[in-house]
Coordinates of C-alpha atoms in Angstrom, one line a residue:
Chain A
X1 CA 83.9 80.6 91.6
X2 CA 84.3 80.4 95.4
X3 CA 84.6 84.1 95.6
X4 CA 81.4 84.3 93.5
X5 CA 79.5 82.0 95.8
X6 CA 80.5 84.1 98.8
X7 CA 79.2 87.1 97.0
X8 CA 75.8 85.6 96.4
X9 CA 75.6 84.4 100.0
X10 CA 76.4 87.9 101.2
X11 CA 73.6 89.3 99.0
X12 CA 71.1 86.9 100.7
X13 CA 72.3 88.2 104.1
X14 CA 71.5 91.7 103.0
X15 CA 68.0 90.7 101.8
X16 CA 67.0 88.6 104.8
X17 CA 68.3 91.0 107.4
X18 CA 66.4 94.0 106.0
X19 CA 62.8 93.9 107.1
X20 CA 61.9 96.4 104.4
X21 CA 63.2 94.2 101.6
X22 CA 61.6 91.2 103.2
X23 CA 58.3 92.9 103.2
X24 CA 58.6 93.9 99.6
X25 CA 59.7 90.4 98.7
X26 CA 57.1 88.4 100.5
X27 CA 54.5 90.6 101.9
X28 CA 53.5 92.6 98.9
X29 CA 53.0 89.7 96.5
X30 CA 50.7 87.9 98.9
X31 CA 48.9 91.0 99.9
X32 CA 48.3 92.0 96.3
X33 CA 47.0 88.6 95.2
X34 CA 44.7 88.4 98.1
X35 CA 43.4 91.9 97.8
X36 CA 42.9 91.8 94.1
X37 CA 41.4 88.4 94.4
X38 CA 38.8 89.2 97.0
X39 CA 37.9 92.6 95.5
X40 CA 36.4 90.7 92.6
X41 CA 35.4 87.4 94.2
X42 CA 32.1 86.8 95.9
X43 CA 30.8 83.8 97.7
X44 CA 28.2 82.0 95.7
X45 CA 25.2 80.2 97.1
X46 CA 21.6 80.5 96.2
X47 CA 22.3 82.5 93.1
X48 CA 19.2 83.5 91.2
X49 CA 18.7 81.8 87.9
X50 CA 16.0 81.9 85.3
X51 CA 15.0 79.0 83.2
X52 CA 13.8 78.9 79.7
X53 CA 12.6 75.3 78.9
X54 CA 11.6 74.8 75.3
X55 CA 11.1 71.1 75.8
X56 CA 9.5 70.6 79.1
X57 CA 10.1 66.9 79.1
X58 CA 11.3 64.3 81.6
X59 CA 15.0 64.9 81.0
X60 CA 14.9 68.7 81.2
X61 CA 12.8 68.5 84.3
X62 CA 15.4 66.2 85.9
X63 CA 18.3 68.5 85.0
X64 CA 16.4 71.5 86.4
X65 CA 15.6 69.6 89.5
X66 CA 19.3 68.7 90.0
X67 CA 20.4 72.2 89.4
X68 CA 18.1 73.7 91.9
X69 CA 18.8 71.2 94.5
X70 CA 22.5 71.7 94.3
X71 CA 22.4 74.6 96.7
X72 CA 24.1 76.9 94.4
X73 CA 21.1 78.1 92.6
X74 CA 17.6 79.3 93.3
X75 CA 14.9 79.6 90.7
X76 CA 14.0 83.3 90.3
X77 CA 11.9 83.2 87.1
X78 CA 10.7 80.9 84.4
X79 CA 10.5 82.5 81.1
X80 CA 9.1 81.6 77.7
X81 CA 11.0 83.6 75.2
X82 CA 14.7 84.5 74.5
X83 CA 13.7 88.2 74.3
X84 CA 13.0 88.2 78.0
X85 CA 16.6 87.4 78.9
X86 CA 17.9 90.9 78.6
X87 CA 15.2 92.3 80.8
X88 CA 15.9 89.6 83.4
X89 CA 19.6 90.6 83.6
X90 CA 19.0 94.3 83.5
X91 CA 16.4 94.2 86.3
X92 CA 18.8 92.0 88.2
X93 CA 16.2 89.3 88.6
X94 CA 18.8 86.6 87.8
X95 CA 22.5 86.2 87.2
X96 CA 22.2 83.3 84.9
X97 CA 19.8 81.8 82.5
X98 CA 19.6 78.1 81.4
X99 CA 18.0 77.5 78.0
X100 CA 16.9 74.0 77.0
X101 CA 16.4 73.5 73.3
X102 CA 13.2 72.0 71.9
X103 CA 12.7 68.2 71.7
X104 CA 15.5 67.6 74.2
X105 CA 14.6 64.1 75.3
X106 CA 13.8 63.0 71.8
X107 CA 17.2 64.1 70.4
X108 CA 18.9 62.4 73.3
X109 CA 17.2 59.2 72.5
X110 CA 18.1 59.5 68.9
X111 CA 21.7 59.7 69.9
X112 CA 22.1 63.3 69.1
X113 CA 23.6 65.9 71.4
X114 CA 21.0 68.4 72.5
X115 CA 22.4 71.5 74.0
X116 CA 21.8 73.6 77.1
X117 CA 22.7 77.2 76.7
X118 CA 24.2 78.8 79.8
X119 CA 24.0 82.5 79.6
X120 CA 25.5 84.6 82.4
X121 CA 25.5 88.2 83.2
X122 CA 29.2 88.9 83.0
X123 CA 29.2 92.5 84.1
X124 CA 30.4 90.9 87.3
X125 CA 32.9 88.8 85.6
X126 CA 34.1 86.7 88.4
X127 CA 30.7 85.7 89.6
X128 CA 29.6 84.9 86.1
X129 CA 32.5 82.7 85.6
X130 CA 31.8 80.8 88.8
X131 CA 28.1 80.4 88.1
X132 CA 28.8 79.1 84.6
X133 CA 31.3 76.6 85.9
X134 CA 29.0 75.3 88.6
X135 CA 26.2 74.9 86.1
X136 CA 28.3 73.1 83.6
X137 CA 29.6 70.8 86.3
X138 CA 26.1 69.8 87.2
X139 CA 25.4 69.0 83.6
X140 CA 28.6 67.0 83.3
X141 CA 27.6 65.1 86.3
X142 CA 24.2 64.3 84.9
X143 CA 25.9 63.1 81.7
X144 CA 28.1 60.8 83.6
X145 CA 25.2 59.3 85.7
X146 CA 23.1 58.7 82.6
X147 CA 26.0 57.1 80.9
X148 CA 26.4 54.6 83.7
X149 CA 22.7 53.7 84.0
X150 CA 21.9 53.6 80.3
X151 CA 25.2 52.2 79.2
X152 CA 25.2 54.4 76.0
X153 CA 27.5 57.4 75.7
X154 CA 25.4 60.5 75.7
X155 CA 26.4 64.0 75.4
X156 CA 24.4 66.9 76.5
X157 CA 26.2 69.9 75.3
X158 CA 26.6 73.0 77.5
X159 CA 27.0 76.1 75.5
X160 CA 28.2 79.0 77.4
X161 CA 27.6 82.6 76.6
X162 CA 28.7 85.6 78.6
X163 CA 26.6 88.7 78.3
X164 CA 28.0 92.2 78.5
X165 CA 31.6 91.1 79.0
X166 CA 32.3 88.3 76.7
X167 CA 36.1 88.3 77.4
X168 CA 35.5 88.2 81.1
X169 CA 37.9 91.0 81.6
X170 CA 38.8 91.5 85.2
X171 CA 38.5 88.0 86.4
X172 CA 41.5 86.0 85.9
X173 CA 43.1 89.0 84.5
X174 CA 44.5 90.2 87.8
X175 CA 47.0 87.4 88.1
X176 CA 49.0 88.2 84.9
X177 CA 48.9 91.8 85.8
X178 CA 50.1 91.3 89.3
X179 CA 52.8 89.0 88.1
X180 CA 54.1 91.8 85.9
X181 CA 54.0 94.3 88.7
X182 CA 55.6 92.2 91.2
X183 CA 58.4 90.9 89.0
X184 CA 59.1 94.5 88.0
X185 CA 59.1 95.7 91.6
X186 CA 61.3 93.0 92.9
X187 CA 63.7 92.6 90.0
X188 CA 64.2 96.1 88.9
X189 CA 63.6 98.1 92.0
X190 CA 65.3 95.9 94.5
X191 CA 68.4 95.4 92.4
X192 CA 68.8 99.0 91.5
X193 CA 68.4 100.0 95.2
X194 CA 70.8 97.3 96.4
X195 CA 73.5 98.3 93.9
X196 CA 73.0 102.0 94.7
X197 CA 73.4 101.2 98.4
X198 CA 76.7 99.4 97.6
X199 CA 77.9 102.6 95.9
X200 CA 76.6 104.9 98.5
X201 CA 78.3 103.1 101.3
X202 CA 81.6 102.8 99.5
X203 CA 81.5 99.0 99.2
X204 CA 81.4 99.1 95.5
X205 CA 84.9 100.7 95.3
X206 CA 86.4 97.8 97.3
X207 CA 84.7 95.3 95.1
X208 CA 86.0 97.0 92.0
X209 CA 89.6 97.1 93.4
X210 CA 89.3 93.4 94.3
X211 CA 90.1 90.6 91.8
X212 CA 86.4 90.1 91.1
X213 CA 85.6 90.9 87.5
X214 CA 82.8 93.4 86.8
X215 CA 80.8 90.7 85.2
X216 CA 81.0 88.6 88.4
X217 CA 79.9 91.6 90.5
X218 CA 77.0 92.1 88.2
X219 CA 75.9 88.5 88.1
X220 CA 76.5 88.1 91.8
X221 CA 74.2 91.0 92.4
X222 CA 71.5 89.9 90.1
X223 CA 71.4 86.2 90.8
X224 CA 69.7 86.3 94.2
X225 CA 67.0 88.6 92.9
X226 CA 66.5 86.4 89.9
X227 CA 66.0 83.5 92.2
X228 CA 63.6 85.3 94.5
X229 CA 61.7 86.8 91.7
X230 CA 61.2 83.4 90.2
X231 CA 60.0 82.1 93.6
X232 CA 57.6 84.9 93.6
X233 CA 56.3 84.2 90.2
X234 CA 55.6 80.7 91.3
X235 CA 53.9 81.8 94.5
X236 CA 51.7 84.3 92.7
X237 CA 50.6 81.5 90.4
X238 CA 50.0 79.1 93.2
X239 CA 48.1 81.6 95.3
X240 CA 46.0 82.4 92.4
X241 CA 45.3 78.8 91.8
X242 CA 44.8 77.7 95.4
X243 CA 42.9 80.6 96.7
X244 CA 41.0 81.7 93.7
X245 CA 41.1 78.8 91.4
X246 CA 42.8 80.7 88.6
X247 CA 43.9 77.9 86.3
X248 CA 46.9 77.6 84.0
X249 CA 45.4 76.1 80.9
X250 CA 48.6 76.2 78.8
X251 CA 52.1 74.9 79.4
X252 CA 53.5 75.7 82.8
X253 CA 57.0 75.2 81.5
X254 CA 56.4 77.8 78.9
X255 CA 54.9 80.1 81.4
X256 CA 57.8 79.9 83.7
X257 CA 60.3 80.3 80.9
X258 CA 58.6 83.4 79.8
X259 CA 58.6 84.6 83.4
X260 CA 62.4 84.1 83.5
X261 CA 62.7 86.1 80.3
X262 CA 60.7 89.0 81.8
X263 CA 62.7 88.8 85.1
X264 CA 65.9 89.0 83.1
X265 CA 64.6 92.1 81.3
X266 CA 63.6 93.7 84.6
X267 CA 67.0 92.9 86.1
X268 CA 68.8 94.6 83.3
X269 CA 66.5 97.6 83.8
X270 CA 67.4 97.6 87.4
X271 CA 71.1 97.5 86.5
X272 CA 70.6 100.4 84.1
X273 CA 68.9 102.5 86.8
X274 CA 71.6 101.7 89.3
X275 CA 74.3 102.9 86.8
X276 CA 72.5 106.3 86.7
X277 CA 71.5 106.6 90.3
X278 CA 74.1 107.5 92.9
X279 CA 71.9 107.0 95.9
X280 CA 69.3 104.6 97.1
X281 CA 66.6 107.3 97.1
X282 CA 67.2 108.2 93.5
X283 CA 67.2 104.6 92.5
X284 CA 63.9 104.1 94.3
X285 CA 62.4 107.2 92.8
X286 CA 63.4 106.3 89.2
X287 CA 62.1 102.8 89.7
X288 CA 58.8 103.9 91.1
X289 CA 58.2 106.6 88.5
X290 CA 59.8 105.1 85.5
X291 CA 58.8 101.5 86.0
X292 CA 56.1 100.9 88.5
X293 CA 53.6 103.4 87.3
X294 CA 53.9 102.5 83.6
X295 CA 53.7 98.9 84.6
X296 CA 50.4 99.5 86.4
X297 CA 48.9 102.1 84.1
X298 CA 50.3 101.6 80.6
X299 CA 50.4 97.9 80.3
X300 CA 46.8 97.1 79.9
X301 CA 46.7 95.7 83.5
X302 CA 44.1 98.0 84.8
X303 CA 43.1 100.2 81.9
X304 CA 42.5 98.7 78.5
X305 CA 45.1 100.0 76.0
X306 CA 42.5 100.2 73.2
X307 CA 40.6 102.9 75.1
X308 CA 43.6 105.2 75.3
X309 CA 44.4 108.2 73.1
X310 CA 46.6 107.2 70.1
X311 CA 49.8 108.8 71.3
X312 CA 49.5 107.0 74.6
X313 CA 48.9 103.8 72.8
X314 CA 52.3 104.2 71.0
X315 CA 53.9 104.6 74.4
X316 CA 52.2 101.5 75.6
X317 CA 53.8 99.6 72.7
X318 CA 57.3 100.1 74.1
X319 CA 56.3 99.0 77.6
X320 CA 57.7 95.5 78.2
X321 CA 55.0 94.6 80.7
X322 CA 52.4 94.9 78.1
X323 CA 53.8 92.0 76.1
X324 CA 54.4 90.0 79.2
X325 CA 50.8 90.4 80.3
X326 CA 49.6 89.3 76.9
X327 CA 51.8 86.2 77.1
X328 CA 50.8 85.2 80.6
X329 CA 47.1 85.8 80.0
X330 CA 47.1 83.8 76.8
X331 CA 49.0 80.9 78.3
X332 CA 46.9 80.8 81.4
X333 CA 43.5 81.5 80.1
X334 CA 43.5 80.5 76.4
X335 CA 46.1 77.7 76.9
X336 CA 48.0 78.7 73.7
X337 CA 51.6 77.9 73.1
X338 CA 54.6 79.5 71.5
X339 CA 53.1 79.1 68.0
X340 CA 50.8 82.0 68.8
X341 CA 53.0 83.9 71.2
X342 CA 56.2 84.0 69.3
X343 CA 55.8 87.7 68.2
X344 CA 55.5 88.9 71.8
X345 CA 58.3 86.6 73.0
X346 CA 60.5 87.9 70.2
X347 CA 59.8 91.5 71.2
X348 CA 60.6 90.8 74.8
X349 CA 63.8 88.9 73.9
X350 CA 64.9 91.8 71.7
X351 CA 64.2 94.3 74.4
X352 CA 66.0 92.2 77.0
X353 CA 69.1 91.9 74.8
X354 CA 69.1 95.6 74.1
X355 CA 68.8 96.4 77.8
X356 CA 71.5 94.0 78.8
X357 CA 74.0 95.5 76.3
X358 CA 73.2 99.1 77.2
X359 CA 73.2 98.4 81.0
X360 CA 76.5 96.5 81.1
X361 CA 78.1 99.1 78.8
X362 CA 77.0 101.8 81.2
X363 CA 78.1 99.9 84.2
X364 CA 81.5 99.3 82.8
X365 CA 82.1 102.9 81.5
X366 CA 81.4 104.1 85.0
X367 CA 84.5 102.2 86.2
X368 CA 86.9 104.0 83.8
Chain B
X1 CA 112.8 97.3 106.4
X2 CA 113.9 96.2 103.0
X3 CA 114.1 99.4 101.1
X4 CA 116.0 98.3 98.1
X5 CA 113.1 97.1 95.9
X6 CA 110.9 99.5 94.1
X7 CA 107.3 98.4 94.6
X8 CA 105.7 101.3 92.8
X9 CA 107.3 103.1 89.9
X10 CA 105.7 106.1 88.3
X11 CA 107.2 107.9 85.4
X12 CA 105.4 110.9 83.8
X13 CA 101.9 109.9 84.9
X14 CA 99.3 112.3 83.4
X15 CA 95.5 112.0 83.5
X16 CA 93.4 114.3 81.5
X17 CA 89.7 114.8 81.8
X18 CA 88.8 116.9 78.8
X19 CA 91.2 119.9 78.9
X20 CA 91.8 119.5 82.6
X21 CA 94.9 117.8 83.9
X22 CA 93.9 115.9 87.1
X23 CA 97.4 114.5 87.3
X24 CA 100.2 116.4 85.6
X25 CA 103.5 114.5 84.9
X26 CA 103.9 112.7 88.3
X27 CA 107.2 111.0 89.0
X28 CA 108.0 109.0 92.0
X29 CA 108.9 105.6 93.3
X30 CA 107.8 103.8 96.5
X31 CA 110.1 101.2 98.1
X32 CA 108.9 98.0 99.6
X33 CA 107.8 98.2 103.2
X34 CA 107.7 102.0 103.1
X35 CA 105.0 104.1 104.5
X36 CA 104.4 106.6 101.8
X37 CA 102.3 109.6 102.5
X38 CA 100.3 111.1 99.6
X39 CA 99.2 114.5 100.7
X40 CA 97.3 117.3 99.0
X41 CA 94.2 119.4 99.5
X42 CA 90.8 118.2 98.2
X43 CA 90.7 118.2 94.5
X44 CA 94.5 118.1 94.1
X45 CA 94.3 114.9 92.2
X46 CA 95.1 112.3 94.9
X47 CA 92.1 110.1 94.3
X48 CA 92.7 110.1 90.6
X49 CA 96.2 108.9 91.0
X50 CA 95.2 106.2 93.5
X51 CA 92.5 105.0 91.1
X52 CA 95.1 104.6 88.4
X53 CA 97.6 102.8 90.7
X54 CA 94.8 100.4 91.7
X55 CA 94.0 99.6 88.1
X56 CA 90.5 101.2 88.3
X57 CA 91.3 103.8 85.6
X58 CA 93.8 104.2 82.8
X59 CA 96.2 107.0 82.7
X60 CA 96.4 109.3 79.7
X61 CA 100.1 108.9 79.5
X62 CA 103.1 107.7 81.5
X63 CA 104.9 104.5 82.5
X64 CA 103.5 103.1 85.7
X65 CA 104.3 99.8 87.4
X66 CA 102.7 98.5 90.5
X67 CA 104.2 95.5 92.2
X68 CA 106.1 95.1 89.0
X69 CA 102.9 94.9 86.9
X70 CA 101.9 97.3 84.2
X71 CA 98.8 99.4 84.9
X72 CA 97.8 99.3 81.2
X73 CA 97.8 95.6 80.6
X74 CA 98.1 93.8 83.9
X75 CA 95.3 95.2 86.0
X76 CA 94.1 91.8 87.0
X77 CA 97.5 90.9 88.5
X78 CA 97.7 94.3 90.2
X79 CA 94.3 93.7 91.8
X80 CA 95.4 90.4 93.3
X81 CA 98.5 92.1 94.9
X82 CA 97.0 95.2 96.5
X83 CA 94.6 96.0 99.3
X84 CA 92.4 99.0 99.5
X85 CA 90.6 100.9 102.2
X86 CA 88.8 104.2 101.7
X87 CA 87.3 106.9 103.9
X88 CA 83.9 105.2 103.9
X89 CA 85.2 102.1 105.4
X90 CA 83.4 99.7 103.3
X91 CA 82.4 97.1 105.8
X92 CA 78.8 95.8 105.4
X93 CA 76.8 97.2 108.3
X94 CA 74.2 94.4 108.2
X95 CA 76.8 91.7 108.3
X96 CA 78.5 90.4 111.4
X97 CA 82.2 91.0 112.1
X98 CA 83.0 87.4 111.1
X99 CA 80.8 87.5 108.0
X100 CA 82.6 90.6 106.8
X101 CA 86.0 88.9 107.2
X102 CA 84.8 85.8 105.5
X103 CA 83.3 87.8 102.6
X104 CA 86.3 89.9 101.9
X105 CA 88.7 87.0 102.4
X106 CA 86.5 85.0 100.0
X107 CA 86.6 87.5 97.2
X108 CA 90.4 87.4 97.3
X109 CA 90.2 83.7 96.9
X110 CA 91.5 82.6 100.4
X111 CA 90.9 78.9 101.0
X112 CA 88.4 78.0 103.7
X113 CA 90.9 76.7 106.1
X114 CA 93.3 79.5 105.7
X115 CA 90.5 81.9 106.1
X116 CA 89.4 80.3 109.3
X117 CA 92.8 80.6 110.8
X118 CA 93.2 84.2 109.6
X119 CA 89.9 85.1 111.0
X120 CA 90.8 83.8 114.5
X121 CA 94.2 85.4 114.4
X122 CA 92.7 88.7 113.3
X123 CA 90.0 88.7 115.9
X124 CA 92.5 87.9 118.6
X125 CA 94.8 90.7 117.5
X126 CA 92.1 93.2 117.5
X127 CA 90.6 91.9 120.7
X128 CA 87.3 91.4 119.0
X129 CA 86.8 87.7 119.8
X130 CA 83.7 88.2 121.8
X131 CA 82.2 90.5 119.1
X132 CA 82.6 88.1 116.2
X133 CA 78.8 87.6 115.9
X134 CA 78.0 91.2 116.3
X135 CA 76.7 93.2 113.4
X136 CA 79.1 95.9 112.2
X137 CA 76.6 98.7 113.0
X138 CA 76.8 97.7 116.6
X139 CA 80.5 98.2 117.1
X140 CA 82.3 101.6 117.7
X141 CA 83.9 103.6 114.9
X142 CA 87.4 103.0 116.0
X143 CA 87.0 99.2 116.0
X144 CA 85.4 99.4 112.6
X145 CA 88.3 101.2 111.2
X146 CA 90.9 98.9 112.5
X147 CA 88.8 95.9 111.4
X148 CA 88.5 97.5 107.9
X149 CA 92.2 97.9 107.7
X150 CA 92.9 94.3 108.9
X151 CA 90.5 93.0 106.3
X152 CA 92.1 95.1 103.6
X153 CA 95.4 93.2 104.2
X154 CA 93.9 89.8 105.0
X155 CA 95.2 88.4 101.7
X156 CA 98.7 89.6 102.5
X157 CA 99.0 92.1 99.6
X158 CA 102.3 93.7 98.6
X159 CA 100.8 97.1 98.9
X160 CA 97.8 98.6 100.7
X161 CA 96.2 101.8 99.5
X162 CA 94.6 103.8 102.2
X163 CA 92.4 106.7 101.0
X164 CA 91.9 109.0 104.0
X165 CA 91.4 106.0 106.2
X166 CA 91.0 108.0 109.4
X167 CA 88.4 110.5 108.4
X168 CA 86.2 111.6 111.3
X169 CA 88.0 110.1 114.3
X170 CA 89.8 111.6 117.2
X171 CA 93.6 111.7 117.6
X172 CA 93.8 108.8 120.1
X173 CA 91.9 106.5 117.9
X174 CA 94.0 107.6 115.0
X175 CA 97.1 106.7 117.0
X176 CA 95.8 103.2 117.6
X177 CA 95.1 102.9 114.0
X178 CA 98.6 103.9 113.1
X179 CA 100.0 101.2 115.4
X180 CA 98.4 98.7 113.1
X181 CA 99.9 100.4 110.0
X182 CA 103.4 100.2 111.5
X183 CA 102.9 96.6 112.3
X184 CA 101.8 95.9 108.7
X185 CA 104.8 97.8 107.4
X186 CA 107.1 95.8 109.6
X187 CA 105.8 92.7 107.9
X188 CA 106.8 94.1 104.6
X189 CA 103.5 95.5 103.3
X190 CA 104.0 98.8 101.6
X191 CA 101.6 101.4 102.8
X192 CA 100.4 104.1 100.4
X193 CA 98.3 106.5 102.4
X194 CA 96.5 109.8 101.7
X195 CA 95.5 112.0 104.6
X196 CA 94.4 115.5 105.6
X197 CA 95.8 115.2 109.0
X198 CA 99.3 116.7 109.3
X199 CA 100.1 114.8 112.5
X200 CA 99.6 111.6 110.4
X201 CA 102.0 112.9 107.8
X202 CA 104.7 112.9 110.5
X203 CA 104.3 109.2 110.9
X204 CA 105.2 108.5 107.3
X205 CA 108.6 107.5 106.1
X206 CA 108.3 109.8 103.1
X207 CA 105.7 112.3 102.1
X208 CA 104.7 113.7 98.7
X209 CA 102.7 116.9 98.5
X210 CA 100.4 117.5 95.6
X211 CA 99.0 120.8 94.6
X212 CA 96.8 121.3 91.5
X213 CA 97.7 117.9 89.9
X214 CA 101.4 118.2 90.4
X215 CA 103.8 116.8 93.0
X216 CA 105.6 119.9 94.3
X217 CA 107.6 118.3 97.2
X218 CA 108.7 114.8 98.1
X219 CA 111.0 114.0 101.0
X220 CA 111.1 112.6 104.5
X221 CA 109.1 114.6 107.0
X222 CA 112.3 115.8 108.6
X223 CA 113.8 116.7 105.3
X224 CA 110.7 118.7 104.3
X225 CA 110.7 120.5 107.6
X226 CA 114.4 121.4 107.1
X227 CA 113.9 122.6 103.5
X228 CA 111.0 124.8 104.3
X229 CA 112.3 125.9 107.7
X230 CA 109.2 124.8 109.5
X231 CA 108.4 123.4 113.0
X232 CA 106.0 120.8 111.8
X233 CA 104.3 119.3 108.7
X234 CA 101.4 121.6 109.0
X235 CA 103.6 124.7 108.4
X236 CA 105.2 122.9 105.5
X237 CA 101.9 122.2 103.9
X238 CA 100.5 125.6 104.4
X239 CA 103.6 127.2 102.9
X240 CA 103.5 125.0 99.9
X241 CA 99.8 125.4 99.3
X242 CA 100.2 129.1 99.5
X243 CA 103.1 129.5 97.1
X244 CA 101.2 127.6 94.5
X245 CA 98.1 129.8 94.7

């Protein structure tokens, strides 16, 4: 056990003394999150909105007034019919339309919940999302104020619709994708390279001749990267949350557990690569070509899988990151739990077990 | 030197890779405290034999005991009782002198206190005390080699296997290195060394010469020179290598 501890400590020395691996470990995740985040984020103030007020009563006027004085929105047009909405978006007159249903105040007084529809042009998904959340916040605020002054619970319902891109692809989507890429990069590439280096430099021989068992060598090699990958998963999530407000709607515990599963999978891939590769260059090359590119291109991170030709879709189905991205996305954005995600989790677990068995077999036969 | 105990016993060792015999019916014993030279051209099968003796690979047939442990069943025991150093001298370049010592001492299960003492003793002996915090890549090759050797025997093994330990260094540095080897042998550690350098072969107590997977000569350097009527080991080696071809 003490020998094992020394082994792990040694591994950390390697990592922290190599500026390249430090850069990969900490620079790339931060840079990726920030880059991806800012590419699709825009500052919002004085966004153009259009208003379609079917009631034109005191309450709707008050809400409109509040919305326009918030600083986020600027009235660009007042329209009379739903059919005009499309034209407003297409001409770029407004990014968002608020629709008040008829007899708004009356319904409110009767204790019903009248609704305000918030429609956003989601072709710029990130902006649309922000606009919608600002608008609903204003309505929520109004609700609360009224409740306090009138003393009756009242509920104005905000109904959100996204035009053109109902699933809001692109927005929060970058965080799950980046998590997959980064975990793959760190777990698989860095372990395979570090084991290959050990072989290249002749250290592996000494380790094998020592009383350390192969399993201790394997775990000693993998553990530091497991830990660092996990830290990275957490920092990507936190960065996404702090800088870009990407929420985790579902269970964080589940999300982290799934991340650990994926990290384990990537580590066994790294181990497998290192048992094939004799040098650091080869390990790097295989990881890049065999892991990074598929993770970016064939996982649905950047290009939707549904749009690919059939044969390529089949290939996508055997790409572990695809399932991880689905899992992360669903937990973060839809807030669902294991009851919906068990198929993907099962597939990932199966893949992981398979890879662990193959990789440790390979690793051991190399010693004979 | 206590040369009465057999520390390595090899009877009929063969190792086959497919149809190819890397080791063909090797027979020899090595006595405790002996410096045993294991000579042969590249590809003669030296490394294969060493790997078997170290418990890294199983022989195809033969009865082999290392430090009185069986290479088929007791490889764990063997590993605890041997040290190993190869041509790539296996120190971590990005670790300091002291960290390397601690790491290797640690994987052999040395206790913290013992390890501290050993480290100080070793640094003092090698005159590396002021370099203990230096990274390995910053110290000269000769030092590295001697350090690697000292680390290979830090757990006081019964046998140390040296696989071409002096590759790529000049004769003076080699001589320094051999001083350390003698010292270790004096302390009772058996030295099993492979080399290309015939001047090194002269330093050994006994020398075996391997050609094409077989041991074709085994004697003291003087004995070999007499048998083959040669001035030095180089001539012996060339004669033997030629007759086999």
